Each structure stands twice: as C-alpha cells, then as structure tokens.
Amino acid sequence: MDGNGRWAEARGEPRTSGHRAGVDAVRSCVRACAERGIEALTVFAFSSENWRRPEVEVAALMSLFVEALDRELEELQQNRVRLSFIGNRHTLSVRLQQRIADAEAQTAHNDGLKFQVAVGYGGRWDIVEAARRLAARCASGALRADEIDEASFADALQLAGLPDPDLFIRTGGEHRISNFLLWNVAYAELHFTDCLWPDFGANELDAAIADFARRERRYGLTGAQARGEGGR
Ligand code: IPE
Ligand code: MG
C-alpha cells in the first residue's frame, strides 16, 4: 500500500493525513474483496524497515493502527471477516499487541474473507523465522532434517495454511516487491499501478483483477501444456 505520503503532500497536507486516507482505502478494499468472494487478502501496512522512518511518523502510524482496530472491528464482524496479523509483533507496543490479540480472537471463527495485516513484517524475516522454528524442532528431535520439504517449510511461514497469493498489487508507481511475501509470491502475477494507495478502491481492484485474468499462468510448463492441450 504505497503512496500515502505523496497523496498528502500533493494536497499540502502532512503525511499522516495520507495514512488516515489510507485506512479508508483499506476499508473499501476489504469490502470489495468480501463482496467479490475473494478468499484471502493480505496488506503490507508497515515493514520491518519502516521503523527507521521519523519517530513522529512511526508514532502516528502506531496510534492509527490501534484507532483503526477499535473502529473497524464491528464492520469486520458483520462481514464475517477473519482478521489476523503477520509480522514480528514483539516489536509492537503492548497496547497494540493486546488489540491485535483481541481482534484475532473475536474474528477467529468468521468464515468470510481471510484478511491479514502485515505489521513489522519483512519477507526475509519471515523465512529466517521459519528456518529457526524448524531448526528448533530438529534440535528437540521432533523433526528430522530430511523431512523438511517445501510444504513443511511453507507451514512454518506466517501465512501457513493460506493458499499462495494469485495476484500481487503494488500501488504508488514503484516496480518492486520491497521484501513483502518473498516465499509466497513465487508464482503470483504482479500488478503495478501508479495509483496512490489512498485513491485505490473497487474500480482499481477490478482493473487489477481484469489484468490478472488476461495472464497465462504456466508454472514452468509450455503454453500448450498449461492450456491443457497436451504436449509431452
Ligand atoms: C505507504 O505510503 C504507507 C506506509 C509505508 C506505512 P508511504 O508513506 O510510503 O507513501 P509515499 O511513498 O511516501 O508516498
Ligand atoms: Mg512509499
């Protein structure tokens, strides 16, 4: 979700007002995904690298997370959204950690959209954490090193149990993954748009889905094989 700062600056407003507008865009996007029957949505709200931003901006973002959780929980419940957080939550304030734990517990049994918010998240951190967890299980004798395969590795990652994302959307004009779900996006279709995040809504989501629908996904096969036209 990139472009909040530029959106605000273009209006002569402080960057934090861009982040506020960004929360509104998240709300529209979650609604639109729920309406379209999308199974899972994961948004990158705050990276492990974002901690290096000016202290006032970090503080504003952290209070915005708490505020947004308090305000949005009711609608998420009504829409049967299952909310969870991924990332290194020990780096977050105790207050935010508690709000997160409450929100997760309250929505845990919802059967609608699986909505993941990445806060204090980094794709490399996620992979290293998974390796560490598997290594600990090996050390304790619960797992043999030769039992580790792609499936068990994926199960040790933050998005364990969720399907790999089909579509990766980056707003704000940069053509980078910037350490988001590095493992999981192996076969995702990448969609880049100049749209700044606060301007992202149902129309932009539909444009991204239409772009996705035009792609041919081959997973290493030939075009003919992927289309089921045989070929050996
Ligand atoms: C993305 O918007 C939101 C966060 C990283 C929290 P930016 O804050 O990166 O906005 P720009 O890139 O400066 O416009
Ligand atoms: Mg940015």
Short mmCIF file of C-alpha atoms and ligand atoms in Angstrom, two decimals:
data_model
loop_
_atom_site.label_atom_id
_atom_site.label_comp_id
_atom_site.label_asym_id
_atom_site.label_seq_id
_atom_site.Cartn_x
_atom_site.Cartn_y
_atom_site.Cartn_z
CA MET A 1 0.00 0.00 0.00
CA ASP A 2 2.35 2.70 -1.24
CA GLY A 3 1.79 6.37 -1.91
CA ASN A 4 0.10 7.74 1.22
CA GLY A 5 2.81 10.35 1.80
CA ARG A 6 2.80 11.64 -1.77
CA TRP A 7 -1.01 11.73 -1.79
CA ALA A 8 -0.96 14.00 1.26
CA GLU A 9 1.95 16.14 0.06
CA ALA A 10 0.14 16.78 -3.24
CA ARG A 11 -2.66 18.30 -1.15
CA GLY A 12 -0.33 20.33 1.03
CA GLU A 13 -1.24 18.15 3.99
CA PRO A 14 1.00 16.33 6.48
CA ARG A 15 1.98 12.75 5.59
CA THR A 16 -0.14 11.41 8.44
CA SER A 17 -3.31 12.62 6.74
CA GLY A 18 -2.28 10.39 3.83
CA HIS A 19 -2.06 7.45 6.22
CA ARG A 20 -5.54 8.28 7.54
CA ALA A 21 -6.88 8.32 4.00
CA GLY A 22 -5.02 5.04 3.53
CA VAL A 23 -7.12 3.42 6.24
CA ASP A 24 -10.28 4.46 4.34
CA ALA A 25 -8.84 2.80 1.23
CA VAL A 26 -8.19 -0.40 3.20
CA ARG A 27 -11.83 -0.39 4.35
CA SER A 28 -13.10 -0.05 0.73
CA CYS A 29 -10.71 -2.70 -0.46
CA VAL A 30 -11.75 -5.19 2.24
CA ARG A 31 -15.42 -4.56 1.42
CA ALA A 32 -14.79 -5.01 -2.28
CA CYS A 33 -12.85 -8.26 -1.72
CA ALA A 34 -15.58 -9.60 0.57
CA GLU A 35 -18.28 -8.73 -2.00
CA ARG A 36 -16.33 -10.44 -4.77
CA GLY A 37 -15.89 -13.64 -2.78
CA ILE A 38 -12.10 -13.37 -2.70
CA GLU A 39 -10.71 -15.95 -0.29
CA ALA A 40 -7.76 -14.09 1.17
CA LEU A 41 -6.32 -10.58 1.22
CA THR A 42 -3.01 -9.64 2.79
CA VAL A 43 -1.95 -6.00 3.02
CA PHE A 44 1.51 -4.64 3.76
CA ALA A 45 0.84 -1.92 6.32
CA PHE A 46 4.23 -1.48 7.99
CA SER A 47 7.51 -3.13 7.12
CA SER A 48 10.40 -4.02 9.40
CA GLU A 49 12.28 -1.25 7.52
CA ASN A 50 9.57 1.36 8.23
CA TRP A 51 10.79 1.53 11.86
CA ARG A 52 13.58 3.74 10.52
CA ARG A 53 11.13 6.48 9.50
CA PRO A 54 10.97 9.69 11.58
CA GLU A 55 9.79 8.94 15.11
CA VAL A 56 6.69 11.13 14.81
CA GLU A 57 5.52 9.31 11.67
CA VAL A 58 6.07 5.89 13.28
CA ALA A 59 4.17 7.01 16.39
CA ALA A 60 1.30 8.36 14.26
CA LEU A 61 1.09 5.08 12.33
CA MET A 62 1.07 3.02 15.51
CA SER A 63 -1.77 5.03 17.05
CA LEU A 64 -3.61 4.83 13.74
CA PHE A 65 -3.43 1.03 13.89
CA VAL A 66 -4.93 0.98 17.38
CA GLU A 67 -7.61 3.50 16.38
CA ALA A 68 -8.48 1.64 13.18
CA LEU A 69 -8.75 -1.68 15.02
CA ASP A 70 -11.13 -0.16 17.57
CA ARG A 71 -13.26 1.49 14.90
CA GLU A 72 -13.39 -1.19 12.21
CA LEU A 73 -13.87 -4.34 14.25
CA GLU A 74 -17.65 -4.14 14.25
CA GLU A 75 -17.95 -3.91 10.46
CA LEU A 76 -15.37 -6.69 10.02
CA GLN A 77 -17.51 -8.87 12.29
CA GLN A 78 -20.66 -8.04 10.34
CA ASN A 79 -18.93 -9.01 7.10
CA ARG A 80 -17.64 -12.23 8.71
CA VAL A 81 -14.03 -11.22 8.01
CA ARG A 82 -11.34 -13.25 9.80
CA LEU A 83 -8.63 -10.79 10.79
CA SER A 84 -5.09 -11.77 11.61
CA PHE A 85 -1.73 -10.06 11.81
CA ILE A 86 1.59 -11.23 10.44
CA GLY A 87 4.98 -9.83 11.37
CA ASN A 88 7.19 -9.52 14.38
CA ARG A 89 4.60 -8.49 16.93
CA HIS A 90 7.10 -8.33 19.79
CA THR A 91 8.38 -5.11 18.24
CA LEU A 92 4.92 -3.52 18.72
CA SER A 93 3.69 -1.73 21.82
CA VAL A 94 1.97 -3.87 24.44
CA ARG A 95 -1.23 -1.88 23.85
CA LEU A 96 -1.22 -2.68 20.12
CA GLN A 97 -0.30 -6.33 20.78
CA GLN A 98 -3.33 -6.62 23.06
CA ARG A 99 -5.68 -5.02 20.50
CA ILE A 100 -4.34 -7.40 17.87
CA ALA A 101 -4.80 -10.47 20.07
CA ASP A 102 -8.38 -9.36 20.94
CA ALA A 103 -9.30 -8.68 17.32
CA GLU A 104 -7.89 -12.03 16.22
CA ALA A 105 -9.72 -13.91 18.95
CA GLN A 106 -13.01 -12.15 18.24
CA THR A 107 -12.91 -12.82 14.49
CA ALA A 108 -11.21 -16.24 14.61
CA HIS A 109 -14.38 -18.18 13.79
CA ASN A 110 -15.59 -15.96 10.95
CA ASP A 111 -15.93 -17.85 7.68
CA GLY A 112 -15.65 -14.91 5.25
CA LEU A 113 -12.61 -13.15 3.79
CA LYS A 114 -9.31 -14.09 5.43
CA PHE A 115 -7.74 -10.69 5.96
CA GLN A 116 -4.10 -10.49 7.01
CA VAL A 117 -2.41 -7.25 8.00
CA ALA A 118 1.38 -7.25 7.86
CA VAL A 119 2.86 -5.01 10.56
CA GLY A 120 6.55 -5.09 11.45
CA TYR A 121 6.80 -7.63 8.66
CA GLY A 122 9.66 -8.48 6.32
CA GLY A 123 9.79 -11.33 3.82
CA ARG A 124 13.34 -12.29 4.76
CA TRP A 125 12.49 -12.12 8.46
CA ASP A 126 9.56 -14.49 7.76
CA ILE A 127 11.84 -17.02 6.04
CA VAL A 128 14.50 -16.81 8.75
CA GLU A 129 11.86 -17.26 11.46
CA ALA A 130 10.54 -20.35 9.70
CA ALA A 131 14.06 -21.77 9.42
CA ARG A 132 14.64 -21.08 13.10
CA ARG A 133 11.39 -22.79 14.09
CA LEU A 134 12.18 -25.87 12.01
CA ALA A 135 15.74 -25.97 13.35
CA ALA A 136 14.41 -25.89 16.92
CA ARG A 137 12.14 -28.83 16.14
CA CYS A 138 15.09 -30.72 14.67
CA ALA A 139 17.20 -29.94 17.72
CA SER A 140 14.49 -31.27 20.02
CA GLY A 141 14.18 -34.44 17.97
CA ALA A 142 10.60 -33.71 16.84
CA LEU A 143 11.66 -33.40 13.21
CA ARG A 144 14.38 -34.87 11.01
CA ALA A 145 16.27 -32.53 8.69
CA ASP A 146 15.46 -34.71 5.69
CA GLU A 147 11.74 -34.35 6.46
CA ILE A 148 11.88 -30.64 5.67
CA ASP A 149 10.33 -30.02 2.28
CA GLU A 150 8.58 -27.11 0.58
CA ALA A 151 5.25 -28.00 2.19
CA SER A 152 6.59 -28.21 5.75
CA PHE A 153 8.64 -25.06 5.19
CA ALA A 154 5.54 -23.19 3.96
CA ASP A 155 3.71 -24.39 7.09
CA ALA A 156 6.31 -22.68 9.25
CA LEU A 157 5.81 -19.31 7.50
CA GLN A 158 3.48 -16.53 8.64
CA LEU A 159 0.84 -17.34 6.02
CA ALA A 160 0.74 -21.04 6.94
CA GLY A 161 -2.50 -22.67 5.85
CA LEU A 162 -3.37 -20.00 3.30
CA PRO A 163 -3.08 -20.53 -0.44
CA ASP A 164 -0.23 -18.75 -2.23
CA PRO A 165 -1.38 -15.35 -3.46
CA ASP A 166 -2.52 -15.36 -7.11
CA LEU A 167 -2.21 -11.62 -7.52
CA PHE A 168 0.28 -9.16 -6.06
CA ILE A 169 -0.68 -5.49 -6.35
CA ARG A 170 1.70 -2.63 -5.68
CA THR A 171 0.38 0.92 -5.79
CA GLY A 172 2.39 4.14 -5.93
CA GLY A 173 4.34 3.60 -9.13
CA GLU A 174 7.40 1.64 -7.93
CA HIS A 175 8.13 -1.69 -9.57
CA ARG A 176 9.48 -3.53 -6.56
CA ILE A 177 8.42 -6.25 -4.12
CA SER A 178 10.22 -4.48 -1.24
CA ASN A 179 10.56 -7.53 0.99
CA PHE A 180 6.85 -8.44 1.11
CA LEU A 181 5.81 -12.12 0.96
CA LEU A 182 9.01 -13.31 -0.74
CA TRP A 183 8.39 -17.05 -0.48
CA ASN A 184 4.66 -16.88 -1.21
CA VAL A 185 4.77 -14.74 -4.35
CA ALA A 186 6.87 -17.28 -6.27
CA TYR A 187 4.12 -17.70 -8.89
CA ALA A 188 1.97 -14.65 -8.20
CA GLU A 189 1.04 -12.38 -11.07
CA LEU A 190 2.50 -8.93 -10.38
CA HIS A 191 0.37 -5.86 -11.00
CA PHE A 192 1.91 -2.42 -10.67
CA THR A 193 -0.14 0.75 -10.77
CA ASP A 194 0.68 4.46 -10.46
CA CYS A 195 -2.49 4.90 -8.40
CA LEU A 196 -1.53 6.21 -4.93
CA TRP A 197 -2.87 3.96 -2.18
CA PRO A 198 -5.49 6.42 -0.79
CA ASP A 199 -7.05 6.52 -4.29
CA PHE A 200 -7.24 2.73 -4.53
CA GLY A 201 -10.82 1.42 -4.47
CA ALA A 202 -13.17 -1.08 -6.06
CA ASN A 203 -12.50 0.24 -9.59
CA GLU A 204 -8.75 -0.18 -9.26
CA LEU A 205 -9.24 -3.62 -7.72
CA ASP A 206 -11.40 -4.63 -10.68
CA ALA A 207 -8.79 -3.29 -13.11
CA ALA A 208 -6.11 -5.37 -11.35
CA ILE A 209 -8.33 -8.48 -11.48
CA ALA A 210 -9.02 -7.87 -15.19
CA ASP A 211 -5.26 -7.57 -15.80
CA PHE A 212 -4.76 -10.82 -13.86
CA ALA A 213 -7.45 -12.57 -15.92
CA ARG A 214 -5.54 -11.79 -19.14
CA ARG A 215 -2.35 -13.51 -17.92
CA GLU A 216 -1.47 -17.06 -18.87
CA ARG A 217 -0.15 -18.90 -15.84
CA ARG A 218 2.27 -21.60 -16.92
CA TYR A 219 4.10 -22.66 -13.73
CA GLY A 220 7.12 -23.68 -15.79
CA LEU A 221 5.13 -25.62 -18.39
CA THR A 222 4.83 -24.75 -22.07
CA GLY A 223 1.86 -22.64 -23.12
CA ALA A 224 0.20 -25.66 -24.76
CA GLN A 225 0.65 -27.81 -21.63
CA ALA A 226 -0.66 -25.08 -19.36
CA ARG A 227 -3.74 -24.71 -21.58
CA GLY A 228 -4.33 -28.46 -21.29
CA GLU A 229 -3.69 -29.02 -24.99
CA GLY A 230 -1.42 -31.98 -24.35
CA GLY A 231 2.22 -31.98 -25.45
CA ARG A 232 4.74 -34.27 -23.82
C1 IPE B 1 2.83 3.69 2.36
O1 IPE B 1 2.83 5.02 1.97
C2 IPE B 1 2.39 3.52 3.80
C3 IPE B 1 3.42 3.01 4.73
C4 IPE B 1 4.62 2.59 4.41
C5 IPE B 1 3.06 2.97 6.14
P1 IPE B 1 4.17 5.86 2.06
O2 IPE B 1 4.21 6.50 3.40
O3 IPE B 1 5.35 5.02 1.69
O4 IPE B 1 3.91 6.96 0.94
P2 IPE B 1 4.98 7.63 -0.04
O5 IPE B 1 5.72 6.53 -0.74
O6 IPE B 1 5.88 8.46 0.80
O7 IPE B 1 4.14 8.43 -0.97
MG MG B 2 6.49 4.74 -0.03
#
